[in-house]
PDB file of C-alpha atoms in Angstrom:
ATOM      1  CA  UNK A  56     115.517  63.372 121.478  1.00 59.00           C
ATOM      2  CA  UNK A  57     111.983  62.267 119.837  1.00 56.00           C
ATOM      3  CA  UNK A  58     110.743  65.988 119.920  1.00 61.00           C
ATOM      4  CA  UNK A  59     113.667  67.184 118.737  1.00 62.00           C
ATOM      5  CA  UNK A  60     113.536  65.067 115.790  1.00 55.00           C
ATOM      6  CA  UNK A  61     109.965  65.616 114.978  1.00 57.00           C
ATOM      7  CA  UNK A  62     110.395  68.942 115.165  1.00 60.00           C
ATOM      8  CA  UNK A  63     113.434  69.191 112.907  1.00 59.00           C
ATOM      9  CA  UNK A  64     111.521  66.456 110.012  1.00 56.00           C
ATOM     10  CA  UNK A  65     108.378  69.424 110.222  1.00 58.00           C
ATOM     11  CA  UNK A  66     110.689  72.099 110.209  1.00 60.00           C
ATOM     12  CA  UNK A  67     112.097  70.974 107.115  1.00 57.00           C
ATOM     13  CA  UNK A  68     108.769  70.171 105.356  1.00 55.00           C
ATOM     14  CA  UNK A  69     107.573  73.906 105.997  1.00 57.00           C
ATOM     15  CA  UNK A  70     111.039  75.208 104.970  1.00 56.00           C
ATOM     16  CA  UNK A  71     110.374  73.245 101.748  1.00 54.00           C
ATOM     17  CA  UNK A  72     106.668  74.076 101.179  1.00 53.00           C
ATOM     18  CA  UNK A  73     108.051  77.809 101.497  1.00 53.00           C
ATOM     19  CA  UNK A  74     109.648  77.602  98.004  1.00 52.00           C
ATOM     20  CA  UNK A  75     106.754  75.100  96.878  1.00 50.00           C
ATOM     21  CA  UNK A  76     106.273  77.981  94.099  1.00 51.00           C
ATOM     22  CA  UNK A  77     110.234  77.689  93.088  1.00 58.00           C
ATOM     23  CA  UNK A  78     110.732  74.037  92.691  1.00 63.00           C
ATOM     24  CA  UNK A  79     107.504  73.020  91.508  1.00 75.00           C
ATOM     25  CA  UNK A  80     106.796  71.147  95.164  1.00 81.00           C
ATOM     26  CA  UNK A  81     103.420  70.136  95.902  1.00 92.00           C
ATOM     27  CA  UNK A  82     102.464  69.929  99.584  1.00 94.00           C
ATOM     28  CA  UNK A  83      99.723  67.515 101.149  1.00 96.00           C
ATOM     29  CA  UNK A  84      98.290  64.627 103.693  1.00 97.00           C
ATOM     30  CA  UNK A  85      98.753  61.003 103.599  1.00 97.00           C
ATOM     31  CA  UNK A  86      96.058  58.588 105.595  1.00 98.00           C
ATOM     32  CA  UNK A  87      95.882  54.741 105.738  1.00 98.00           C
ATOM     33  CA  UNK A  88      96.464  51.947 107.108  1.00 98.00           C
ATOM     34  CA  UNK A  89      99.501  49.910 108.367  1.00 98.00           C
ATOM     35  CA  UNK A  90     100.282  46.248 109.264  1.00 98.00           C
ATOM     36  CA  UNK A  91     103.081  44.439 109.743  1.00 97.00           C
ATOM     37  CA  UNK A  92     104.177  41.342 108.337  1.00 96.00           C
ATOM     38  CA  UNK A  93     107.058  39.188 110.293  1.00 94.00           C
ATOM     39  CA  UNK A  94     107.853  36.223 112.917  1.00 93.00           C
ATOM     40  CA  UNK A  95     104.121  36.723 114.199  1.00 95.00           C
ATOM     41  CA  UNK A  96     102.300  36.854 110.986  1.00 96.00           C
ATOM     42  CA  UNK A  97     103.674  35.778 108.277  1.00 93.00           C
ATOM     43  CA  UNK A  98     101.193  36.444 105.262  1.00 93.00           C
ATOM     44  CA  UNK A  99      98.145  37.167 106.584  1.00 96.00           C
ATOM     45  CA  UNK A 100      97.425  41.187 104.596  1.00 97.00           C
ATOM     46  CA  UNK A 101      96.077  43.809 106.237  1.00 97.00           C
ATOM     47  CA  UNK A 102      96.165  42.265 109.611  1.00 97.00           C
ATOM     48  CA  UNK A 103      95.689  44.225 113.055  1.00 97.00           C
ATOM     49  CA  UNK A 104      95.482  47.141 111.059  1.00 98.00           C
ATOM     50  CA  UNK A 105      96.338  50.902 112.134  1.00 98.00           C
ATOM     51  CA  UNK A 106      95.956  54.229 111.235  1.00 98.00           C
ATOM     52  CA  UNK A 107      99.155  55.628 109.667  1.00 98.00           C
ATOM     53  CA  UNK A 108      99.030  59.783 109.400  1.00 97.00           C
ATOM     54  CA  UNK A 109     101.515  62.227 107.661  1.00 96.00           C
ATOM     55  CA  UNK A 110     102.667  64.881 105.367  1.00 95.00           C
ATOM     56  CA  UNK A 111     103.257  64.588 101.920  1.00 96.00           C
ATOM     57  CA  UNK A 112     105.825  66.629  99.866  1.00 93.00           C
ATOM     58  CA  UNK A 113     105.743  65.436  95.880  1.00 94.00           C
ATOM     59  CA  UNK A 114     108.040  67.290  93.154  1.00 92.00           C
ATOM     60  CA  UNK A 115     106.818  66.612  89.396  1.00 90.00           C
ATOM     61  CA  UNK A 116     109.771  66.206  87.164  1.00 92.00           C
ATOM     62  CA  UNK A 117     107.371  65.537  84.138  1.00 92.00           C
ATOM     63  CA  UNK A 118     104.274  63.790  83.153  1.00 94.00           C
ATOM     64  CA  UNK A 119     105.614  61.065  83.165  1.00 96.00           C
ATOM     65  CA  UNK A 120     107.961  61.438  86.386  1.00 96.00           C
ATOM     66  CA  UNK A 121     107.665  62.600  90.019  1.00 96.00           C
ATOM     67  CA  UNK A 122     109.398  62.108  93.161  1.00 96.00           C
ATOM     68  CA  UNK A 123     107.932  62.492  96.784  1.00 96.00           C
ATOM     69  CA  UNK A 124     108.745  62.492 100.562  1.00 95.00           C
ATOM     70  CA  UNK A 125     107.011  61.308 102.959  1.00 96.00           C
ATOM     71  CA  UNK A 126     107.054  62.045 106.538  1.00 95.00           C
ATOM     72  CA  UNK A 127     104.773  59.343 108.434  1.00 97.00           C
ATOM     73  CA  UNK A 128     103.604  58.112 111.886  1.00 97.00           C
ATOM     74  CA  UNK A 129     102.909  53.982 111.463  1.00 98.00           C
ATOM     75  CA  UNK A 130     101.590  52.156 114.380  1.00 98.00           C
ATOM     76  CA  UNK A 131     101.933  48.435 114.422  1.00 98.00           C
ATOM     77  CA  UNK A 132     100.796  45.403 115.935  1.00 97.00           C
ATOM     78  CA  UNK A 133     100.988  41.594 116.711  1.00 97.00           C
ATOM     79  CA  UNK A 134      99.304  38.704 119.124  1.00 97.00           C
ATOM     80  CA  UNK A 135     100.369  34.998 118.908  1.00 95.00           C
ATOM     81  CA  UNK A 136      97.386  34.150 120.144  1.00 95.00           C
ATOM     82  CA  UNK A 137      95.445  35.548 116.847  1.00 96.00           C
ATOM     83  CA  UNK A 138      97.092  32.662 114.700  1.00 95.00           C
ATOM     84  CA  UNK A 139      96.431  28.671 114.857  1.00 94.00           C
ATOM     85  CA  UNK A 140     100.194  27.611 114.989  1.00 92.00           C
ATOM     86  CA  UNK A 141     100.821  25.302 118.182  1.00 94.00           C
ATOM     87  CA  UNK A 142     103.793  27.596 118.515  1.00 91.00           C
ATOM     88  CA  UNK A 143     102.997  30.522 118.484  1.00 92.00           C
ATOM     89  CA  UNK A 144      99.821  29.699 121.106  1.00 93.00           C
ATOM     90  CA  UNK A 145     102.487  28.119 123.283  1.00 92.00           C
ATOM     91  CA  UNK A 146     105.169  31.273 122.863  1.00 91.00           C
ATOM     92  CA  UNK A 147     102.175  33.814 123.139  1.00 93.00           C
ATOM     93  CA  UNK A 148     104.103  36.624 122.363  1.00 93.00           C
ATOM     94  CA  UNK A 149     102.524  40.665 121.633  1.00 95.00           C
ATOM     95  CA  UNK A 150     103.568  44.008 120.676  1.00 96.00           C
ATOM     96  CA  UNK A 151     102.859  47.120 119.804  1.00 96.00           C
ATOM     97  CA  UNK A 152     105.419  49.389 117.927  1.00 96.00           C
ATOM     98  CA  UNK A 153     105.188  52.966 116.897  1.00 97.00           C
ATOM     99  CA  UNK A 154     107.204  53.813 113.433  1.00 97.00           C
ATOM    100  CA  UNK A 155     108.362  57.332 112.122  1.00 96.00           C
ATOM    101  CA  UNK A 156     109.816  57.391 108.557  1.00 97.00           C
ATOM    102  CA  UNK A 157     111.349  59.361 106.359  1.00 96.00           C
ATOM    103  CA  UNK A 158     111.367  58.616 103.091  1.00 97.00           C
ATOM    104  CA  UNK A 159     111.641  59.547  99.362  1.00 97.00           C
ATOM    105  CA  UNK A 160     109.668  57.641  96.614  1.00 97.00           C
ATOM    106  CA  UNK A 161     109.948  58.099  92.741  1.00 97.00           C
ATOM    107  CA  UNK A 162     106.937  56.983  90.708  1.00 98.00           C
ATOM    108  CA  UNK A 163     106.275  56.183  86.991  1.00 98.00           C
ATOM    109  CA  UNK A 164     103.338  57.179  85.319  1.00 98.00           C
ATOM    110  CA  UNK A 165     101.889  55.057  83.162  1.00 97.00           C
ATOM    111  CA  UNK A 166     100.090  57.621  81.381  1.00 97.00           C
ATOM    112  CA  UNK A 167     100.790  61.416  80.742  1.00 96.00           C
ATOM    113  CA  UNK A 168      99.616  62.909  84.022  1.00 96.00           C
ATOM    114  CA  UNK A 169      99.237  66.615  84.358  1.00 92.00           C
ATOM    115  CA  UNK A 170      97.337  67.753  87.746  1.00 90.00           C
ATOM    116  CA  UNK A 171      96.405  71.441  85.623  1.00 90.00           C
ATOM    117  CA  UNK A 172      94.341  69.381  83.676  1.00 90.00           C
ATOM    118  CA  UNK A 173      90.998  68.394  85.438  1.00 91.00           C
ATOM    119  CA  UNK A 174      90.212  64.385  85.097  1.00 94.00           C
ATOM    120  CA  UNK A 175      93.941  63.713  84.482  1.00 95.00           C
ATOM    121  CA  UNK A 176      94.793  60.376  85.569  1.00 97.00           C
ATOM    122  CA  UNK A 177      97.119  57.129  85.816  1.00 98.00           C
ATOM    123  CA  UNK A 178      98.662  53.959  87.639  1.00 98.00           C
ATOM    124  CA  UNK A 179     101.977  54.435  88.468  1.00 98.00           C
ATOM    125  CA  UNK A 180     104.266  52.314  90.050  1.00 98.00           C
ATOM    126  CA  UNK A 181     106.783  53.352  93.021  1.00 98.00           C
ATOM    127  CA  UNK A 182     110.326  52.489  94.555  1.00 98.00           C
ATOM    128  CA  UNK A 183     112.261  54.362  97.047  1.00 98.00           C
ATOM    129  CA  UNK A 184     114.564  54.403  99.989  1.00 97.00           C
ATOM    130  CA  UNK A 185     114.142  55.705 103.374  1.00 97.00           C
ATOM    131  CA  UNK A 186     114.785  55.792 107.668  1.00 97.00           C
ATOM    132  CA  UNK A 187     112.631  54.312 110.168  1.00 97.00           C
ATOM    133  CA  UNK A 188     112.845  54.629 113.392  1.00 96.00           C
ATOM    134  CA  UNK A 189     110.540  52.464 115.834  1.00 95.00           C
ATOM    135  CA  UNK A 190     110.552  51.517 119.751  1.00 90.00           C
ATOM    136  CA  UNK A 191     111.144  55.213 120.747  1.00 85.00           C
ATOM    137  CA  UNK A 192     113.946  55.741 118.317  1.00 89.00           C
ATOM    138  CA  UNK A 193     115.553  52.593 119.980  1.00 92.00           C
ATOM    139  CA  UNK A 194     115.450  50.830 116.310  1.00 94.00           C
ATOM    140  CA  UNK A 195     116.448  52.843 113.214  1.00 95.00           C
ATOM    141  CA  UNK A 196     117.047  50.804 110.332  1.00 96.00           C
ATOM    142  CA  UNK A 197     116.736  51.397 106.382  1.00 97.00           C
ATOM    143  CA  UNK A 198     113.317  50.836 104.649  1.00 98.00           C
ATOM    144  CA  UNK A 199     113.034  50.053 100.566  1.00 98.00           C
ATOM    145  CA  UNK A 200     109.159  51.037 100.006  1.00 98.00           C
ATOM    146  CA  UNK A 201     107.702  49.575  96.585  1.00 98.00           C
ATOM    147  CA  UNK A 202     104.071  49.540  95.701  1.00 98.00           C
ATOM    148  CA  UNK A 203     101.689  50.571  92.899  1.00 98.00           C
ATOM    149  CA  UNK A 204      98.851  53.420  93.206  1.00 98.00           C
ATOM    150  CA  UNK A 205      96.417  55.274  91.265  1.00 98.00           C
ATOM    151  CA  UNK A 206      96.587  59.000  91.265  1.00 97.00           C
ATOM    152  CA  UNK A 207      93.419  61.529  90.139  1.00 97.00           C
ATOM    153  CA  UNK A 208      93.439  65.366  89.457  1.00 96.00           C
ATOM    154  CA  UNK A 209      89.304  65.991  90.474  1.00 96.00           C
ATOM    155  CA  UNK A 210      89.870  69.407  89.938  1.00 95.00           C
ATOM    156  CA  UNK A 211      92.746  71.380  88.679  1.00 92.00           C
ATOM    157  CA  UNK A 212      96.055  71.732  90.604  1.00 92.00           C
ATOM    158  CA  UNK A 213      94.759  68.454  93.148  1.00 95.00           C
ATOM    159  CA  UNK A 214      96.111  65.123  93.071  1.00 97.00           C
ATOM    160  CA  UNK A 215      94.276  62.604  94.989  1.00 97.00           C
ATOM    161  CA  UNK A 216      96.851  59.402  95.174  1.00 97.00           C
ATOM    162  CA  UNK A 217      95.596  55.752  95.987  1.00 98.00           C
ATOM    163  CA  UNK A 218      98.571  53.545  97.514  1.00 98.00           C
ATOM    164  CA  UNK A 219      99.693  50.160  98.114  1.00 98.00           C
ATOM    165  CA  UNK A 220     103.165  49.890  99.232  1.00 98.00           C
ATOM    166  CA  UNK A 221     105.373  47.422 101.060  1.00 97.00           C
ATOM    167  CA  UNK A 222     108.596  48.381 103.126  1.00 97.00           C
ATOM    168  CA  UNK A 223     111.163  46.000 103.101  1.00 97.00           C
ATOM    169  CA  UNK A 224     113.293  46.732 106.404  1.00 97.00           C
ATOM    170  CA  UNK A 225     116.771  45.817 107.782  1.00 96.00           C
ATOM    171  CA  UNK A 226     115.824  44.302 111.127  1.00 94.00           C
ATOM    172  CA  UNK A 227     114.134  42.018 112.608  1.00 92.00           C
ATOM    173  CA  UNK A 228     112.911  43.710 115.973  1.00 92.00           C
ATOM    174  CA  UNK A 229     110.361  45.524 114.962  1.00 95.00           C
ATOM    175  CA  UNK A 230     107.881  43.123 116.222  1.00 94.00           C
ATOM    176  CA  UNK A 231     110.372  43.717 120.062  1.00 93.00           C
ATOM    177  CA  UNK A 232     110.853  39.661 119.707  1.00 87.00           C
ATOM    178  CA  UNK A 233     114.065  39.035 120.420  1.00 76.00           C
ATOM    179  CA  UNK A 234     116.361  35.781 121.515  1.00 60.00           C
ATOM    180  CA  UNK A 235     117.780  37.055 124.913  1.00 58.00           C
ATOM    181  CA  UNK A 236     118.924  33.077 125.804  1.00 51.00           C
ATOM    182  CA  UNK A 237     121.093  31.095 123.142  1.00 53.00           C
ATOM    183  CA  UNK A 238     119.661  27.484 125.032  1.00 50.00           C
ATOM    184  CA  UNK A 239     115.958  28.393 124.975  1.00 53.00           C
ATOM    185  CA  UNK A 240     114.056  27.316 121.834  1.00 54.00           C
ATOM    186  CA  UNK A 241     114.176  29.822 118.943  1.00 54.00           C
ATOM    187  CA  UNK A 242     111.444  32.968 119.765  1.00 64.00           C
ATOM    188  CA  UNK A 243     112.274  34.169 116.646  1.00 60.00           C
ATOM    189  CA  UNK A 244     113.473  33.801 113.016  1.00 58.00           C
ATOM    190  CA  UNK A 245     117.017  35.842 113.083  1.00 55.00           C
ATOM    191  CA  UNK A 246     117.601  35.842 109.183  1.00 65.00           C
ATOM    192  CA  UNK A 247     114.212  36.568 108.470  1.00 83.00           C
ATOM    193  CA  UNK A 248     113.594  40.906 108.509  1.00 93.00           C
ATOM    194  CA  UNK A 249     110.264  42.567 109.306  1.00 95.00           C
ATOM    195  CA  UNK A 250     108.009  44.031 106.608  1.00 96.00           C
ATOM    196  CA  UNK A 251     105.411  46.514 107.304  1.00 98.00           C
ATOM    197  CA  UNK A 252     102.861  47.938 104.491  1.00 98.00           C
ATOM    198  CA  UNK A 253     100.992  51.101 103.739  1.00 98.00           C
ATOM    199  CA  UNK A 254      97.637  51.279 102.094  1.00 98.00           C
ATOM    200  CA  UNK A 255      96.164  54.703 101.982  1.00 97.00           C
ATOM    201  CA  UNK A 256      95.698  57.777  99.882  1.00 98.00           C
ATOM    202  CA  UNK A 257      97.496  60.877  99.826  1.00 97.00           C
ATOM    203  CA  UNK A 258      96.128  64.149  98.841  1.00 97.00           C
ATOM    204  CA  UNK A 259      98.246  67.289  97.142  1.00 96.00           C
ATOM    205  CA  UNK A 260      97.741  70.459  96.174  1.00 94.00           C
ATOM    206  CA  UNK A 261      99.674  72.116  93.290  1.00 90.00           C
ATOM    207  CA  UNK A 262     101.080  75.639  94.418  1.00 84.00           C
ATOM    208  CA  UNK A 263     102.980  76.322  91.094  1.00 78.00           C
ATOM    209  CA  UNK A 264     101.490  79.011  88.477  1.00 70.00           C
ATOM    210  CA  UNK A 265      99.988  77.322  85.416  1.00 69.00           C
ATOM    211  CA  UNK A 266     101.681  79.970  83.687  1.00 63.00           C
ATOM    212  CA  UNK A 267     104.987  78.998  85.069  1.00 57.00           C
ATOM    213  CA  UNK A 268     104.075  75.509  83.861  1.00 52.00           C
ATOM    214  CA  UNK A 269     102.945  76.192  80.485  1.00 54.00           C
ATOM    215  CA  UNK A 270     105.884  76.062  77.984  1.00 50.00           C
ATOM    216  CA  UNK A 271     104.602  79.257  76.724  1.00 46.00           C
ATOM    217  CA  UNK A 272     106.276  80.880  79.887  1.00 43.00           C
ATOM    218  CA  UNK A 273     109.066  78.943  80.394  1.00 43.00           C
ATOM    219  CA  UNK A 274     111.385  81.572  79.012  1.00 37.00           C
TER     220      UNK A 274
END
């Protein structure tokens, strides 16, 4: 069943870079890193860090407006024993979780931003909805992503994207902590979900024409 999902997610991102041309889609990488936030550690950023990999798909709507989707691998992690708490020493729980997701994201320029144009650049700000699935596609729950990022055209048709963005998720087993008996002490905090975050940058590559951009051509 995991192959035949990852197969099906790629299979879609090639049938979509296919008419990148059409719809204006611009294919690409994203790299960074992941950590998780949640009954093991509860604020603590950019701890046990991993490397997150995956393809990028973004469509510009205007230069103002885009929307992408993201297909990602996100490995997580956890100790107890990396925290001070009395608690968690004595509970001394660790995991380690692999996450696929599937998502879409739109993002708001706050400048003009046109990749045709070399140097173009802006902050932007981002909100979405998407799927993860974690523990060998045991867990699937919905993620909302939201972060902020800086994106760069270095040379013309490129986008180079810089990304900070948290996924607020429906469950809270993503850290495999779980209360199996109702009389023991509480393992875990059950109205409390798991967050996991992304920082990283994500590279594109315009396919369109610039004449099929200019509004010269648009007839």
């Amino acid at each position: 069943m995991k192959k035949n999902i990852i197969i099906t997610l790629i299979g879609i991102f090639f049938v979509l870079n296919l008419n990148a041309q059409k719809f204006n889609i611009q294919p690409g990488i994203t790299l960074g890193a992941s950590y998780y936030l949640g009954d093991l550690n509860h604020t603590k950023q950019f701890y046990s860090p991993g490397f997150t990999a995956g393809i990028t798909l973004r469509h510009r709507i205007s230069n103002h407006y885009a929307v992408k989707i993201n297909i990602l691998r996100i490995p997580l992690s956890g100790n107890d024993a990396d925290f001070p708490s009395i608690y968690q020493q004595l509970r001394g729980h660790s995991f380690k979780n692999v996450i696929y997701e599937l998502g879409a994201q739109y993002e708001i320029n706050f400048l003009s931003y046109n990749s045709f144009t070399k140097k173009s650049q802006t902050p932007y700000l981002t909100l979405g909805f998407g799927i993860a699935a974690a523990n060998s596609f045991q867990i699937i729950t919905p993620v909302i992503p939201m972060g902020i990022g800086y994106k760069y055209s270095p040379v013309k048709k490129m986008t180079v994207s810089a990304e900070w963005c948290f996924r607020n998720t429906f469950t809270d087993k993503l850290d495999l902590l779980e209360q199996t008996n109702p009389y023991q002490k509480q393992l875990t905090k059950t109205k409390n979900n798991d967050w996991y975050s992304i920082a990283g940058i994500a590279i594109t590559y315009n396919l369109q024409s610039e004449k099929k951009w200019c509004p010269a051509y648009r007839k």
